[in-house]
Every structure is written in structure tokens, then in C-alpha cells.
């Protein structure tokens, strides 16, 4: 699979698989979902904590005909069902889940685990606030430029022609991240292409040829 932009560098699956936490994973149950399946809705009665074991999960808010993506969770990311958000599998996905009360007992028994959890949730909150700030104060062109600049910093691979971005996201998925339409993202990417800023390598990969110009766009210049 292509390199993804991770929500956080902390992978709780790696933490739980360490010798220190051997046995903790036994407290979780496993469940699989097919691509585009809704895992949980804002009306979910059970208050659960879950870890993404494999695949990718989108956390989003929906209002009338609009959807706003707050985060994309990948293997090792943690979330809970009691958030008023929709949670959807972006591809075939497996999660590990447990009841919130059981999870609280785990944290009490293994206090150090809570530090890793706080970092994951802190990064998620930071990501959510960044998205909300963009939706409120920035137009789609600026949000896309900022998104690509951040992707270049996080996972960009330097090549002779520029910076290669294996986003693992198609145009529609980028649009969901930015709170806009697929058509808008497609038009903006074509505009950036005409300006010599980037090239499409394939559906999920871009080549940034002029990162400085893109940074200027992301700064509102």
C-alpha cells in the first residue's frame, strides 16, 4: 500500500504488542468491515473504544447534504464511538474494540499506556481543529495547497523532478478531507498542473515540482 499521511506517529498496536503490555490485547474483540461500511453512527448506544488493526477509517460529521472529514484513522490509531461522528471504512478494515469501562480498567492497571493514548487523541484533536479552521477561514484552493504542503513535509519523497507524494487518496477522498467537492479538487489540481506546480503520476500519487510556489499559495500569498 502507498505511504499514508498518518494522524499521529504513535502506533498503539506496536505499544500493545510489546512485552510490557502482553495480555492487554486479549481484552479487545475483533470485527471486520467491508469497504464503505458504516462502523458506527452518532446514535450508537454502546460506548466503545476501538483500535484500527488494519485498513483505514474515516471519521466525519454530516449535516444535511454536507460531510466534513475530521480524521482518517490508520492501523494503530484509537478512537471511540461516543463522539457524535460517523465512522466509515475507507477500505476493507479490521478493528479491535472494547467497552469503555473495560478500557478504563486497562488504563488503571497500565498507567503508562494512558500517556500513549493521550498523544494519539491529542494529535487527533489538533488535526480536527486544523480542519475546522480551514473550513471556516480558508477557501478551497488555499486548503488544498496547505494540505499538499503538509503532505510533502510528512511523507514526501525527494526525487530528481521534485517531491513525490504517494498520498493513497484519490480525488474524491481528498475532497472529503478538505470539505469540498471532487470536481473542485480536480479543477484545482489541473490549475496547479497548468502553473507547473505539480504533475499527476497516477490516481493516488502526485509529483510536486514547485514546492515553494505551493507554500506561497498555502500562506495566502
Short mmCIF file of C-alpha atoms in Angstrom, two decimals:
data_model
loop_
_atom_site.label_atom_id
_atom_site.label_comp_id
_atom_site.label_asym_id
_atom_site.label_seq_id
_atom_site.Cartn_x
_atom_site.Cartn_y
_atom_site.Cartn_z
CA UNK A 1 0.00 0.00 0.00
CA UNK A 2 1.19 3.53 -0.67
CA UNK A 3 2.59 5.60 2.16
CA UNK A 4 -0.22 7.32 4.04
CA UNK A 5 -0.32 10.59 5.92
CA UNK A 6 -0.66 9.33 9.46
CA UNK A 7 -2.79 11.07 12.03
CA UNK A 8 -0.01 10.51 14.55
CA UNK A 9 3.38 8.81 14.74
CA UNK A 10 2.26 6.83 17.79
CA UNK A 11 1.11 3.33 16.84
CA UNK A 12 -0.76 1.83 19.78
CA UNK A 13 -0.74 -1.62 18.18
CA UNK A 14 3.05 -1.62 18.45
CA UNK A 15 2.74 -0.50 22.06
CA UNK A 16 0.24 -3.23 22.90
CA UNK A 17 2.34 -5.88 21.18
CA UNK A 18 5.30 -5.06 23.39
CA UNK A 19 6.22 -7.37 26.25
CA UNK A 20 5.19 -4.78 28.84
CA UNK A 21 1.57 -4.91 27.67
CA UNK A 22 1.31 -8.57 26.81
CA UNK A 23 -2.20 -9.71 27.60
CA UNK A 24 -3.90 -6.34 27.15
CA UNK A 25 -4.95 -7.14 23.58
CA UNK A 26 -6.89 -10.11 24.95
CA UNK A 27 -9.34 -7.59 26.41
CA UNK A 28 -10.30 -6.48 22.88
CA UNK A 29 -12.65 -8.21 20.46
CA UNK A 30 -12.05 -8.22 16.72
CA UNK A 31 -14.50 -7.21 14.00
CA UNK A 32 -14.15 -6.84 10.24
CA UNK A 33 -15.90 -4.42 7.89
CA UNK A 34 -16.02 -4.17 4.11
CA UNK A 35 -15.14 -1.04 2.17
CA UNK A 36 -17.60 1.86 2.67
CA UNK A 37 -19.38 0.11 5.54
CA UNK A 38 -20.52 2.36 8.38
CA UNK A 39 -18.91 1.14 11.61
CA UNK A 40 -20.70 3.50 13.98
CA UNK A 41 -23.13 6.42 13.80
CA UNK A 42 -23.78 9.36 16.16
CA UNK A 43 -26.72 7.37 17.57
CA UNK A 44 -24.65 4.35 18.56
CA UNK A 45 -25.75 3.42 22.07
CA UNK A 46 -22.70 1.35 23.05
CA UNK A 47 -19.80 3.41 24.35
CA UNK A 48 -16.77 1.65 22.91
CA UNK A 49 -13.09 2.31 22.39
CA UNK A 50 -11.55 0.81 19.27
CA UNK A 51 -8.18 0.42 17.62
CA UNK A 52 -7.72 0.11 13.88
CA UNK A 53 -5.90 -3.18 13.31
CA UNK A 54 -5.78 -2.93 9.51
CA UNK A 55 -7.30 -0.78 6.79
CA UNK A 56 -8.38 2.85 7.05
CA UNK A 57 -11.33 4.51 8.75
CA UNK A 58 -12.85 7.93 8.10
CA UNK A 59 -14.28 9.98 10.97
CA UNK A 60 -16.70 12.61 9.72
CA UNK A 61 -19.61 14.86 10.58
CA UNK A 62 -22.68 15.10 8.36
CA UNK A 63 -25.10 18.00 8.16
CA UNK A 64 -27.91 17.88 5.59
CA UNK A 65 -26.09 17.09 2.31
CA UNK A 66 -22.60 18.06 3.50
CA UNK A 67 -19.89 15.92 5.04
CA UNK A 68 -16.84 17.15 6.93
CA UNK A 69 -13.97 14.73 7.45
CA UNK A 70 -12.25 15.18 10.82
CA UNK A 71 -9.65 12.46 10.53
CA UNK A 72 -8.55 9.36 8.68
CA UNK A 73 -7.53 6.64 11.11
CA UNK A 74 -4.97 4.03 10.14
CA UNK A 75 -3.56 0.91 11.77
CA UNK A 76 -2.64 1.72 15.37
CA UNK A 77 -4.94 4.73 15.73
CA UNK A 78 -7.53 4.83 18.51
CA UNK A 79 -10.98 6.38 18.69
CA UNK A 80 -14.29 5.94 20.50
CA UNK A 81 -17.93 5.72 19.43
CA UNK A 82 -19.34 8.38 21.76
CA UNK A 83 -18.37 11.43 19.67
CA UNK A 84 -21.42 12.37 17.54
CA UNK A 85 -19.38 11.44 14.46
CA UNK A 86 -19.91 8.91 11.70
CA UNK A 87 -17.18 6.29 11.34
CA UNK A 88 -16.78 4.62 7.95
CA UNK A 89 -14.38 2.07 6.48
CA UNK A 90 -12.50 3.52 3.52
CA UNK A 91 -11.33 0.02 2.55
CA UNK A 92 -11.67 -3.47 3.98
CA UNK A 93 -10.94 -2.86 7.64
CA UNK A 94 -10.43 -4.77 10.88
CA UNK A 95 -10.83 -3.15 14.28
CA UNK A 96 -10.25 -4.22 17.87
CA UNK A 97 -12.83 -2.90 20.31
CA UNK A 98 -13.70 -3.00 23.98
CA UNK A 99 -16.25 -1.40 26.30
CA UNK A 100 -15.23 1.99 27.76
CA UNK A 101 -15.44 0.64 31.32
CA UNK A 102 -13.14 -2.22 30.45
CA UNK A 103 -10.79 0.23 28.79
CA UNK A 104 -10.74 2.35 31.94
CA UNK A 105 -9.67 -0.70 33.92
CA UNK A 106 -6.85 -1.28 31.42
CA UNK A 107 -5.63 2.28 31.88
CA UNK A 108 -5.73 1.90 35.67
CA UNK A 109 -3.75 -1.33 35.50
CA UNK A 110 -1.24 0.03 32.97
CA UNK A 111 -0.88 3.79 33.67
CA UNK A 112 1.92 4.23 31.13
CA UNK A 113 -0.50 3.20 28.38
CA UNK A 114 -2.56 6.32 29.04
CA UNK A 115 0.40 8.51 28.02
CA UNK A 116 0.46 6.93 24.56
CA UNK A 117 -3.32 7.23 24.34
CA UNK A 118 -3.21 10.93 25.27
CA UNK A 119 -0.72 11.61 22.48
CA UNK A 120 -2.89 9.87 19.91
CA UNK A 121 -6.03 11.73 20.98
CA UNK A 122 -4.11 14.99 21.27
CA UNK A 123 -2.89 14.68 17.71
CA UNK A 124 -6.42 13.84 16.59
CA UNK A 125 -7.77 16.98 18.28
CA UNK A 126 -5.03 19.08 16.68
CA UNK A 127 -5.87 17.63 13.28
CA UNK A 128 -9.58 18.28 13.81
CA UNK A 129 -9.03 21.90 14.83
CA UNK A 130 -6.81 22.45 11.79
CA UNK A 131 -9.56 21.14 9.52
CA UNK A 132 -12.25 23.23 11.23
CA UNK A 133 -10.05 26.33 10.99
CA UNK A 134 -9.56 25.69 7.28
CA UNK A 135 -13.27 25.19 6.63
CA UNK A 136 -14.17 28.42 8.41
CA UNK A 137 -11.41 30.78 7.30
CA UNK A 138 -9.84 29.44 4.11
CA UNK A 139 -11.07 28.85 0.58
CA UNK A 140 -10.69 25.50 -1.18
CA UNK A 141 -7.56 26.50 -3.15
CA UNK A 142 -5.73 27.54 -0.01
CA UNK A 143 -6.87 24.42 1.89
CA UNK A 144 -5.64 22.16 -0.91
CA UNK A 145 -2.28 23.93 -1.09
CA UNK A 146 -1.88 23.66 2.68
CA UNK A 147 -2.86 20.00 2.57
CA UNK A 148 -0.24 19.22 -0.09
CA UNK A 149 2.49 21.19 1.67
CA UNK A 150 1.84 19.29 4.90
CA UNK A 151 1.82 16.01 2.98
CA UNK A 152 5.20 16.91 1.47
CA UNK A 153 6.59 17.55 4.95
CA UNK A 154 5.11 14.35 6.39
CA UNK A 155 5.65 11.73 3.70
CA UNK A 156 7.16 13.42 0.65
CA UNK A 157 9.94 11.57 -1.14
CA UNK A 158 12.60 13.69 -2.82
CA UNK A 159 13.22 12.70 -6.43
CA UNK A 160 15.16 14.47 -9.21
CA UNK A 161 11.97 16.07 -10.58
CA UNK A 162 10.73 17.36 -7.20
CA UNK A 163 8.83 15.71 -4.36
CA UNK A 164 6.82 12.56 -4.91
CA UNK A 165 3.63 12.25 -2.85
CA UNK A 166 2.13 8.79 -2.53
CA UNK A 167 -1.00 10.03 -0.80
CA UNK A 168 -3.00 6.82 -1.02
CA UNK A 169 -6.02 9.09 -1.55
CA UNK A 170 -7.94 9.62 -4.76
CA UNK A 171 -9.56 12.91 -5.77
CA UNK A 172 -12.84 12.11 -4.04
CA UNK A 173 -11.09 11.19 -0.78
CA UNK A 174 -9.02 14.39 -0.86
CA UNK A 175 -12.25 16.33 -1.36
CA UNK A 176 -13.76 14.65 1.69
CA UNK A 177 -10.71 15.63 3.72
CA UNK A 178 -11.00 19.25 2.63
CA UNK A 179 -14.75 19.60 2.94
CA UNK A 180 -15.30 20.36 -0.73
CA UNK A 181 -16.37 18.54 -3.90
CA UNK A 182 -14.48 16.12 -6.10
CA UNK A 183 -14.99 18.44 -9.06
CA UNK A 184 -13.47 21.38 -7.18
CA UNK A 185 -10.37 19.40 -6.20
CA UNK A 186 -10.00 18.12 -9.78
CA UNK A 187 -10.19 21.65 -11.18
CA UNK A 188 -7.70 22.99 -8.63
CA UNK A 189 -5.24 20.17 -9.28
CA UNK A 190 -5.48 20.89 -13.01
CA UNK A 191 -4.87 24.59 -12.29
CA UNK A 192 -1.76 23.73 -10.29
CA UNK A 193 -0.65 21.48 -13.14
CA UNK A 194 -1.02 24.30 -15.69
CA UNK A 195 1.07 26.53 -13.39
CA UNK A 196 3.84 23.94 -13.40
CA UNK A 197 3.44 23.28 -9.69
CA UNK A 198 2.64 19.57 -9.89
CA UNK A 199 2.04 16.58 -12.12
CA UNK A 200 -0.22 13.56 -11.67
CA UNK A 201 1.76 10.32 -11.54
CA UNK A 202 -1.35 8.19 -11.09
CA UNK A 203 -4.74 8.40 -9.40
CA UNK A 204 -3.25 8.40 -5.90
CA UNK A 205 0.21 9.85 -6.46
CA UNK A 206 1.37 13.39 -7.25
CA UNK A 207 4.72 14.92 -8.14
CA UNK A 208 5.29 18.37 -6.63
CA UNK A 209 7.58 20.28 -9.00
CA UNK A 210 7.46 23.69 -7.28
CA UNK A 211 7.01 23.33 -3.52
CA UNK A 212 7.92 26.97 -2.89
CA UNK A 213 5.09 28.20 -5.08
CA UNK A 214 2.71 25.84 -3.31
CA UNK A 215 3.87 27.20 0.06
CA UNK A 216 3.06 30.68 -1.16
CA UNK A 217 -0.47 29.57 -2.00
CA UNK A 218 -0.84 27.88 1.39
CA UNK A 219 0.22 31.14 3.08
CA UNK A 220 -2.38 33.09 1.16
CA UNK A 221 0.16 34.93 -0.98
#
